Amino acid sequence: MPSSKLKSPTITDLGVTPIIQAGGPNTKHSGSRPRPETLAAMEEASKQFVNMDELLIAAGEELAKLVGSEAATITSGASGGLVVQAAAAIAKDDPDLIKKLPLTDDVPHTLIIQKKHRFIYDHLYLAPGARFREAGDDKGCTPEQMEDAIDDQVVGIVYLESSNRKEGAVPLPVAAEIAHRHGIPLLCDGASMLPPRIHLKQYLQEGSDLVSFSGGKAIRGPQSTGLLLGSKEWVEYARLNNAPNATVARAQKVSKEEILGLLAAVKVFVSEDEVAETARYKKMMNLVVDQVAEIPGVTAEVIHNYDHYIPHAVISFGPKWKGPDGMEIQRRMMAGSPRVYVAAGLYKGTAVVVDGLNIQNDEELQAVARRLREELLKASQERRR
């Protein structure tokens, strides 16, 4: 087929102003930059046609080898993985029940979730017809409370891997032991918990039967891809309940281009030097901190912990800061030129955060630091009027 000579539209042709993405790989602001290897693999895959079931099985086997899991498959983002986790827990490999979902009134379909683990995307577990039963309260949950919540209508336990939900929660290995004692799976959401790369194995070693990760964040695969890792039995149940089959997850298609692009990205990701990577991001963030550290009322520091998967520049507003909160600083950064997105949500407006994952070069880094300094200086002067 001859190629068209028509000019392809660009983002700016559509009247949309690009941003410097300095707030982390969140979906609303385009995820992450695909690796060159990702884009090359996608282009090559576009030249051929395949049976998608065969490709997904082969790609799952390759993915499992790359990350060191017993089995794996590819989903439509980590969120798509949550849908098929729940579908697998309800329907397993029953062909009639697979086709019936999300109609579940006459079959067990309850998932246990610690109340402390409720989160903004947990409704994805409900899409196949599941229902939650909460264990514990906002402060935490005990193993006894989790166990007491289980009856013959329960098909699995949902576990959110998140740094700010750990205190008071039942630890993953304990939750997994409870689940397995009752013959049900432990379903883990680890969407954004990479790096460290050890998490690719850790959550499985601690007892998860299925765990979902995003392929479009730190891995830098196609934005709409996800990794679903687990045991051979449960990954096969998940695959049967996933697209391209006629299932509740049919809308969650992953193209052959995305599948090969993700494999290419994972291959690079698992081979990278995490120590050198951390040092590089720390150096970048120190530059940002140095630009704003002396501004009155703010504390600027580089933080690398369970909340911050790579070193981040965290600019906190102390009691002497009388200017606008972090959410307003975030808005102003997006309203200026160049437009810069910084994070503020994790700290509920008490800080703004710079994440270096998507900062593409030194020019962008300098622009982020300069714009942040400008906005903070301007805001600090407003309070003295």
GROMACS .gro file of C-alpha atoms in nm:
model
  385
    1MET     CA    1   0.000   0.000   0.000
    2PRO     CA    2   0.155   0.335  -0.102
    3SER     CA    3   0.221   0.582   0.178
    4SER     CA    4   0.026   0.906   0.191
    5LYS     CA    5   0.202   1.235   0.135
    6LEU     CA    6  -0.042   1.410   0.365
    7LYS     CA    7   0.119   1.572   0.669
    8SER     CA    8   0.035   1.397   0.995
    9PRO     CA    9  -0.115   1.626   1.260
   10THR     CA   10   0.104   1.717   1.556
   11ILE     CA   11   0.000   1.801   1.910
   12THR     CA   12   0.052   2.171   1.846
   13ASP     CA   13  -0.146   2.148   1.520
   14LEU     CA   14  -0.441   2.049   1.738
   15GLY     CA   15  -0.401   2.362   1.948
   16VAL     CA   16  -0.276   2.175   2.256
   17THR     CA   17   0.026   2.326   2.431
   18PRO     CA   18   0.286   2.066   2.539
   19ILE     CA   19   0.417   2.065   2.895
   20ILE     CA   20   0.743   1.983   3.068
   21GLN     CA   21   0.641   1.681   3.272
   22ALA     CA   22   0.820   1.718   3.606
   23GLY     CA   23   0.553   1.563   3.826
   24GLY     CA   24   0.598   1.191   3.773
   25PRO     CA   25   0.450   0.942   3.525
   26ASN     CA   26   0.082   0.992   3.603
   27THR     CA   27  -0.167   0.899   3.333
   28LYS     CA   28  -0.346   1.234   3.323
   29HIS     CA   29  -0.023   1.403   3.215
   30SER     CA   30   0.083   1.145   2.954
   31GLY     CA   31   0.259   0.880   3.163
   32SER     CA   32   0.625   0.846   3.073
   33ARG     CA   33   0.853   0.881   2.770
   34PRO     CA   34   0.861   0.557   2.570
   35ARG     CA   35   1.213   0.425   2.533
   36PRO     CA   36   1.368   0.431   2.184
   37GLU     CA   37   1.370   0.051   2.204
   38THR     CA   38   0.996   0.059   2.276
   39LEU     CA   39   0.919   0.269   1.969
   40ALA     CA   40   1.146   0.061   1.745
   41ALA     CA   41   0.981  -0.263   1.856
   42MET     CA   42   0.636  -0.116   1.800
   43GLU     CA   43   0.723  -0.007   1.447
   44GLU     CA   44   0.865  -0.348   1.361
   45ALA     CA   45   0.559  -0.528   1.502
   46SER     CA   46   0.330  -0.310   1.291
   47LYS     CA   47   0.465  -0.474   0.975
   48GLN     CA   48   0.327  -0.821   1.053
   49PHE     CA   49   0.001  -0.995   1.146
   50VAL     CA   50  -0.035  -1.270   1.406
   51ASN     CA   51  -0.287  -1.476   1.600
   52MET     CA   52  -0.325  -1.265   1.914
   53ASP     CA   53  -0.378  -1.561   2.147
   54GLU     CA   54  -0.052  -1.714   2.027
   55LEU     CA   55   0.128  -1.384   2.066
   56LEU     CA   56  -0.002  -1.320   2.418
   57ILE     CA   57   0.098  -1.668   2.533
   58ALA     CA   58   0.448  -1.637   2.383
   59ALA     CA   59   0.489  -1.281   2.512
   60GLY     CA   60   0.378  -1.388   2.858
   61GLU     CA   61   0.640  -1.662   2.863
   62GLU     CA   62   0.909  -1.414   2.757
   63LEU     CA   63   0.794  -1.158   3.013
   64ALA     CA   64   0.807  -1.417   3.291
   65LYS     CA   65   1.168  -1.502   3.197
   66LEU     CA   66   1.267  -1.135   3.194
   67VAL     CA   67   1.128  -1.055   3.540
   68GLY     CA   68   1.181  -1.393   3.708
   69SER     CA   69   0.819  -1.486   3.776
   70GLU     CA   70   0.655  -1.826   3.733
   71ALA     CA   71   0.414  -1.686   3.474
   72ALA     CA   72   0.301  -1.355   3.327
   73THR     CA   73   0.064  -1.192   3.083
   74ILE     CA   74   0.014  -0.843   2.943
   75THR     CA   75  -0.285  -0.625   3.026
   76SER     CA   76  -0.430  -0.290   2.932
   77GLY     CA   77  -0.241  -0.092   3.193
   78ALA     CA   78  -0.217  -0.190   3.557
   79SER     CA   79  -0.584  -0.094   3.586
   80GLY     CA   80  -0.677  -0.355   3.327
   81GLY     CA   81  -0.486  -0.602   3.539
   82LEU     CA   82  -0.712  -0.532   3.837
   83VAL     CA   83  -1.020  -0.608   3.628
   84VAL     CA   84  -0.890  -0.945   3.512
   85GLN     CA   85  -0.758  -1.028   3.860
   86ALA     CA   86  -1.113  -1.004   3.992
   87ALA     CA   87  -1.261  -1.182   3.691
   88ALA     CA   88  -1.014  -1.467   3.739
   89ALA     CA   89  -1.102  -1.494   4.108
   90ILE     CA   90  -1.474  -1.523   4.026
   91ALA     CA   91  -1.478  -1.728   3.705
   92LYS     CA   92  -1.141  -1.906   3.697
   93ASP     CA   93  -1.152  -2.118   3.378
   94ASP     CA   94  -1.528  -2.183   3.370
   95PRO     CA   95  -1.622  -2.089   3.010
   96ASP     CA   96  -1.989  -2.030   3.088
   97LEU     CA   97  -1.915  -1.809   3.387
   98ILE     CA   98  -1.644  -1.620   3.196
   99LYS     CA   99  -1.902  -1.524   2.933
  100LYS     CA  100  -2.160  -1.438   3.200
  101LEU     CA  101  -1.958  -1.179   3.390
  102PRO     CA  102  -2.042  -0.920   3.524
  103LEU     CA  103  -2.368  -1.098   3.617
  104THR     CA  104  -2.272  -1.266   3.943
  105ASP     CA  105  -2.579  -1.273   4.168
  106ASP     CA  106  -2.591  -1.653   4.175
  107VAL     CA  107  -2.218  -1.718   4.229
  108PRO     CA  108  -1.967  -1.620   4.498
  109HIS     CA  109  -1.821  -1.279   4.409
  110THR     CA  110  -1.704  -1.109   4.730
  111LEU     CA  111  -1.354  -0.967   4.769
  112ILE     CA  112  -1.206  -0.881   5.108
  113ILE     CA  113  -1.025  -0.547   5.124
  114GLN     CA  114  -0.881  -0.375   5.429
  115LYS     CA  115  -1.068  -0.050   5.477
  116LYS     CA  116  -0.731   0.123   5.504
  117HIS     CA  117  -0.655  -0.007   5.153
  118ARG     CA  118  -0.954   0.152   4.981
  119PHE     CA  119  -0.823   0.375   4.702
  120ILE     CA  120  -0.933   0.589   4.412
  121TYR     CA  121  -0.912   0.310   4.152
  122ASP     CA  122  -1.040   0.016   4.356
  123HIS     CA  123  -1.373   0.017   4.167
  124LEU     CA  124  -1.187  -0.155   3.884
  125TYR     CA  125  -1.198  -0.471   4.092
  126LEU     CA  126  -1.577  -0.438   4.088
  127ALA     CA  127  -1.611  -0.416   3.709
  128PRO     CA  128  -1.644  -0.796   3.659
  129GLY     CA  129  -1.930  -0.810   3.910
  130ALA     CA  130  -1.732  -0.839   4.234
  131ARG     CA  131  -1.834  -0.670   4.557
  132PHE     CA  132  -1.613  -0.557   4.844
  133ARG     CA  133  -1.637  -0.656   5.207
  134GLU     CA  134  -1.423  -0.430   5.423
  135ALA     CA  135  -1.208  -0.557   5.708
  136GLY     CA  136  -1.086  -0.329   5.985
  137ASP     CA  137  -1.124   0.047   5.988
  138ASP     CA  138  -0.944   0.361   5.869
  139LYS     CA  139  -0.671   0.310   6.130
  140GLY     CA  140  -0.589  -0.046   6.033
  141CYS     CA  141  -0.685  -0.410   6.040
  142THR     CA  142  -0.582  -0.715   6.240
  143PRO     CA  143  -0.533  -1.066   6.100
  144GLU     CA  144  -0.829  -1.175   6.312
  145GLN     CA  145  -1.055  -0.911   6.156
  146MET     CA  146  -0.948  -1.019   5.809
  147GLU     CA  147  -1.010  -1.384   5.885
  148ASP     CA  148  -1.348  -1.313   6.044
  149ALA     CA  149  -1.461  -1.140   5.723
  150ILE     CA  150  -1.416  -1.456   5.514
  151ASP     CA  151  -1.708  -1.686   5.436
  152ASP     CA  152  -1.813  -1.911   5.148
  153GLN     CA  153  -1.902  -1.610   4.930
  154VAL     CA  154  -1.547  -1.474   4.935
  155VAL     CA  155  -1.333  -1.542   4.626
  156GLY     CA  156  -1.018  -1.343   4.706
  157ILE     CA  157  -0.835  -1.084   4.915
  158VAL     CA  158  -0.730  -0.755   4.754
  159TYR     CA  159  -0.401  -0.604   4.870
  160LEU     CA  160  -0.283  -0.251   4.787
  161GLU     CA  161   0.093  -0.202   4.789
  162SER     CA  162   0.129   0.163   4.886
  163SER     CA  163   0.368   0.331   5.124
  164ASN     CA  164   0.113   0.548   5.302
  165ARG     CA  165  -0.124   0.256   5.369
  166LYS     CA  166   0.115   0.025   5.555
  167GLU     CA  167   0.084   0.146   5.913
  168GLY     CA  168  -0.174  -0.063   6.096
  169ALA     CA  169  -0.247  -0.286   5.796
  170VAL     CA  170  -0.212  -0.662   5.782
  171PRO     CA  171   0.128  -0.728   5.616
  172LEU     CA  172   0.119  -0.889   5.273
  173PRO     CA  173   0.273  -1.223   5.380
  174VAL     CA  174   0.018  -1.257   5.661
  175ALA     CA  175  -0.272  -1.166   5.431
  176ALA     CA  176  -0.146  -1.420   5.177
  177GLU     CA  177  -0.125  -1.693   5.441
  178ILE     CA  178  -0.485  -1.621   5.546
  179ALA     CA  179  -0.603  -1.627   5.185
  180HIS     CA  180  -0.431  -1.955   5.106
  181ARG     CA  181  -0.556  -2.121   5.423
  182HIS     CA  182  -0.907  -2.050   5.295
  183GLY     CA  183  -0.830  -2.160   4.939
  184ILE     CA  184  -0.860  -1.814   4.782
  185PRO     CA  185  -0.605  -1.595   4.598
  186LEU     CA  186  -0.421  -1.286   4.719
  187LEU     CA  187  -0.467  -1.017   4.451
  188CYS     CA  188  -0.204  -0.742   4.467
  189ASP     CA  189  -0.198  -0.397   4.309
  190GLY     CA  190   0.162  -0.279   4.276
  191ALA     CA  191   0.093  -0.041   3.988
  192SER     CA  192   0.346   0.233   4.057
  193MET     CA  193   0.584   0.048   4.289
  194LEU     CA  194   0.876   0.033   4.045
  195PRO     CA  195   1.161   0.092   4.100
  196PRO     CA  196   1.301  -0.070   4.304
  197ARG     CA  197   1.315  -0.358   4.059
  198ILE     CA  198   1.317  -0.607   4.347
  199HIS     CA  199   0.942  -0.554   4.375
  200LEU     CA  200   0.894  -0.753   4.054
  201LYS     CA  201   0.978  -1.062   4.261
  202GLN     CA  202   0.916  -0.952   4.620
  203TYR     CA  203   0.535  -0.937   4.616
  204LEU     CA  204   0.519  -1.283   4.459
  205GLN     CA  205   0.771  -1.423   4.704
  206GLU     CA  206   0.559  -1.284   4.988
  207GLY     CA  207   0.258  -1.482   4.866
  208SER     CA  208   0.069  -1.284   4.602
  209ASP     CA  209  -0.104  -1.506   4.347
  210LEU     CA  210  -0.142  -1.218   4.100
  211VAL     CA  211   0.025  -0.877   4.103
  212SER     CA  212  -0.024  -0.590   3.859
  213PHE     CA  213   0.235  -0.331   3.757
  214SER     CA  214   0.214  -0.043   3.512
  215GLY     CA  215   0.411  -0.079   3.191
  216GLY     CA  216   0.384   0.290   3.110
  217LYS     CA  217   0.546   0.445   3.416
  218ALA     CA  218   0.907   0.381   3.520
  219ILE     CA  219   0.941   0.086   3.280
  220ARG     CA  220   0.872   0.332   2.995
  221GLY     CA  221   0.680   0.093   2.777
  222PRO     CA  222   0.363   0.192   2.594
  223GLN     CA  223   0.147   0.403   2.827
  224SER     CA  224  -0.155   0.173   2.794
  225THR     CA  225   0.021  -0.150   2.893
  226GLY     CA  226   0.054  -0.342   3.217
  227LEU     CA  227   0.231  -0.647   3.356
  228LEU     CA  228   0.031  -0.916   3.535
  229LEU     CA  229   0.263  -1.158   3.715
  230GLY     CA  230   0.184  -1.465   3.922
  231SER     CA  231   0.155  -1.840   3.940
  232LYS     CA  232   0.089  -2.042   3.624
  233GLU     CA  233  -0.257  -2.136   3.747
  234TRP     CA  234  -0.376  -1.784   3.824
  235VAL     CA  235  -0.211  -1.617   3.526
  236GLU     CA  236  -0.386  -1.866   3.299
  237TYR     CA  237  -0.720  -1.787   3.466
  238ALA     CA  238  -0.648  -1.418   3.410
  239ARG     CA  239  -0.554  -1.469   3.045
  240LEU     CA  240  -0.877  -1.659   2.977
  241ASN     CA  241  -1.075  -1.370   3.127
  242ASN     CA  242  -0.885  -1.106   2.930
  243ALA     CA  243  -0.905  -0.963   2.578
  244PRO     CA  244  -0.907  -1.063   2.295
  245ASN     CA  245  -1.153  -1.323   2.424
  246ALA     CA  246  -1.526  -1.251   2.449
  247THR     CA  247  -1.504  -1.156   2.817
  248VAL     CA  248  -1.587  -0.874   3.054
  249ALA     CA  249  -1.241  -0.736   2.967
  250ARG     CA  250  -1.295  -0.742   2.589
  251ALA     CA  251  -1.269  -0.362   2.571
  252GLN     CA  252  -0.921  -0.377   2.726
  253LYS     CA  253  -0.739  -0.473   2.408
  254VAL     CA  254  -0.362  -0.456   2.384
  255SER     CA  255  -0.224  -0.437   2.031
  256LYS     CA  256   0.063  -0.643   1.894
  257GLU     CA  257   0.263  -0.322   1.872
  258GLU     CA  258   0.207  -0.249   2.241
  259ILE     CA  259   0.293  -0.606   2.340
  260LEU     CA  260   0.629  -0.601   2.162
  261GLY     CA  261   0.696  -0.247   2.279
  262LEU     CA  262   0.643  -0.349   2.640
  263LEU     CA  263   0.872  -0.650   2.611
  264ALA     CA  264   1.146  -0.429   2.469
  265ALA     CA  265   1.104  -0.179   2.753
  266VAL     CA  266   1.108  -0.447   3.024
  267LYS     CA  267   1.421  -0.602   2.875
  268VAL     CA  268   1.603  -0.269   2.912
  269PHE     CA  269   1.446  -0.187   3.251
  270VAL     CA  270   1.561  -0.506   3.424
  271SER     CA  271   1.915  -0.467   3.287
  272GLU     CA  272   1.968  -0.107   3.400
  273ASP     CA  273   2.206  -0.011   3.681
  274GLU     CA  274   1.971   0.104   3.957
  275VAL     CA  275   2.253   0.254   4.165
  276ALA     CA  276   2.372   0.469   3.874
  277GLU     CA  277   2.013   0.560   3.792
  278THR     CA  278   1.953   0.676   4.149
  279ALA     CA  279   2.271   0.883   4.149
  280ARG     CA  280   2.169   1.052   3.824
  281TYR     CA  281   1.825   1.151   3.955
  282LYS     CA  282   1.974   1.268   4.284
  283LYS     CA  283   2.211   1.500   4.097
  284MET     CA  284   1.921   1.640   3.894
  285MET     CA  285   1.708   1.702   4.201
  286ASN     CA  286   1.994   1.867   4.390
  287LEU     CA  287   2.003   2.129   4.115
  288VAL     CA  288   1.633   2.204   4.171
  289VAL     CA  289   1.675   2.219   4.548
  290ASP     CA  290   1.970   2.457   4.519
  291GLN     CA  291   1.756   2.701   4.319
  292VAL     CA  292   1.483   2.735   4.583
  293ALA     CA  293   1.641   2.643   4.916
  294GLU     CA  294   1.694   3.002   5.037
  295ILE     CA  295   1.337   3.121   4.968
  296PRO     CA  296   1.181   3.221   5.304
  297GLY     CA  297   0.918   2.986   5.443
  298VAL     CA  298   1.004   2.679   5.236
  299THR     CA  299   1.214   2.372   5.307
  300ALA     CA  300   1.368   2.208   5.001
  301GLU     CA  301   1.527   1.864   5.015
  302VAL     CA  302   1.595   1.558   4.802
  303ILE     CA  303   1.397   1.260   4.930
  304HIS     CA  304   1.430   0.898   4.820
  305ASN     CA  305   1.219   0.656   5.021
  306TYR     CA  306   0.920   0.425   4.990
  307ASP     CA  307   0.700   0.722   4.899
  308HIS     CA  308   0.942   0.840   4.630
  309TYR     CA  309   1.052   0.556   4.403
  310ILE     CA  310   1.341   0.765   4.266
  311PRO     CA  311   1.500   1.073   4.428
  312HIS     CA  312   1.252   1.362   4.424
  313ALA     CA  313   1.289   1.731   4.508
  314VAL     CA  314   1.030   1.803   4.778
  315ILE     CA  315   0.959   2.170   4.850
  316SER     CA  316   0.755   2.192   5.171
  317PHE     CA  317   0.571   2.495   5.304
  318GLY     CA  318   0.641   2.556   5.672
  319PRO     CA  319   0.444   2.752   5.933
  320LYS     CA  320   0.614   3.077   5.830
  321TRP     CA  321   0.493   3.044   5.470
  322LYS     CA  322   0.196   3.273   5.420
  323GLY     CA  323   0.170   3.239   5.043
  324PRO     CA  324  -0.058   3.008   4.844
  325ASP     CA  325  -0.056   2.634   4.900
  326GLY     CA  326   0.103   2.372   4.679
  327MET     CA  327  -0.206   2.318   4.467
  328GLU     CA  328  -0.203   2.686   4.366
  329ILE     CA  329   0.170   2.678   4.294
  330GLN     CA  330   0.104   2.373   4.076
  331ARG     CA  331  -0.168   2.563   3.889
  332ARG     CA  332   0.060   2.862   3.833
  333MET     CA  333   0.340   2.642   3.703
  334MET     CA  334   0.100   2.505   3.444
  335ALA     CA  335  -0.029   2.851   3.355
  336GLY     CA  336   0.313   3.002   3.280
  337SER     CA  337   0.558   2.964   2.994
  338PRO     CA  338   0.695   2.712   2.950
  339ARG     CA  339   0.414   2.508   3.105
  340VAL     CA  340   0.557   2.286   3.379
  341TYR     CA  341   0.368   2.016   3.564
  342VAL     CA  342   0.484   1.947   3.921
  343ALA     CA  343   0.314   1.715   4.169
  344ALA     CA  344   0.127   1.832   4.479
  345GLY     CA  345  -0.141   1.574   4.556
  346LEU     CA  346   0.051   1.335   4.781
  347TYR     CA  347   0.114   1.616   5.030
  348LYS     CA  348  -0.237   1.761   5.000
  349GLY     CA  349  -0.106   2.107   4.916
  350THR     CA  350   0.160   2.130   5.188
  351ALA     CA  351   0.440   2.076   4.934
  352VAL     CA  352   0.520   2.057   4.566
  353VAL     CA  353   0.732   1.777   4.426
  354VAL     CA  354   0.962   1.754   4.125
  355ASP     CA  355   1.014   1.409   3.970
  356GLY     CA  356   1.295   1.372   3.716
  357LEU     CA  357   1.174   1.063   3.529
  358ASN     CA  358   1.029   1.255   3.234
  359ILE     CA  359   1.270   1.550   3.227
  360GLN     CA  360   1.433   1.491   2.891
  361ASN     CA  361   1.751   1.698   2.900
  362ASP     CA  362   1.949   1.962   3.087
  363GLU     CA  363   1.758   2.242   2.914
  364GLU     CA  364   1.428   2.113   3.051
  365LEU     CA  365   1.580   2.064   3.397
  366GLN     CA  366   1.704   2.423   3.401
  367ALA     CA  367   1.360   2.543   3.287
  368VAL     CA  368   1.187   2.352   3.568
  369ALA     CA  369   1.421   2.494   3.833
  370ARG     CA  370   1.392   2.847   3.693
  371ARG     CA  371   1.013   2.843   3.669
  372LEU     CA  372   0.976   2.698   4.019
  373ARG     CA  373   1.207   2.961   4.163
  374GLU     CA  374   1.016   3.238   3.983
  375GLU     CA  375   0.677   3.123   4.107
  376LEU     CA  376   0.791   3.068   4.465
  377LEU     CA  377   0.968   3.404   4.485
  378LYS     CA  378   0.661   3.577   4.346
  379ALA     CA  379   0.436   3.394   4.592
  380SER     CA  380   0.663   3.473   4.887
  381GLN     CA  381   0.644   3.844   4.804
  382GLU     CA  382   0.264   3.835   4.783
  383ARG     CA  383   0.235   3.754   5.152
  384ARG     CA  384   0.411   4.081   5.248
  385ARG     CA  385   0.163   4.304   5.068
   0.00000   0.00000   0.00000
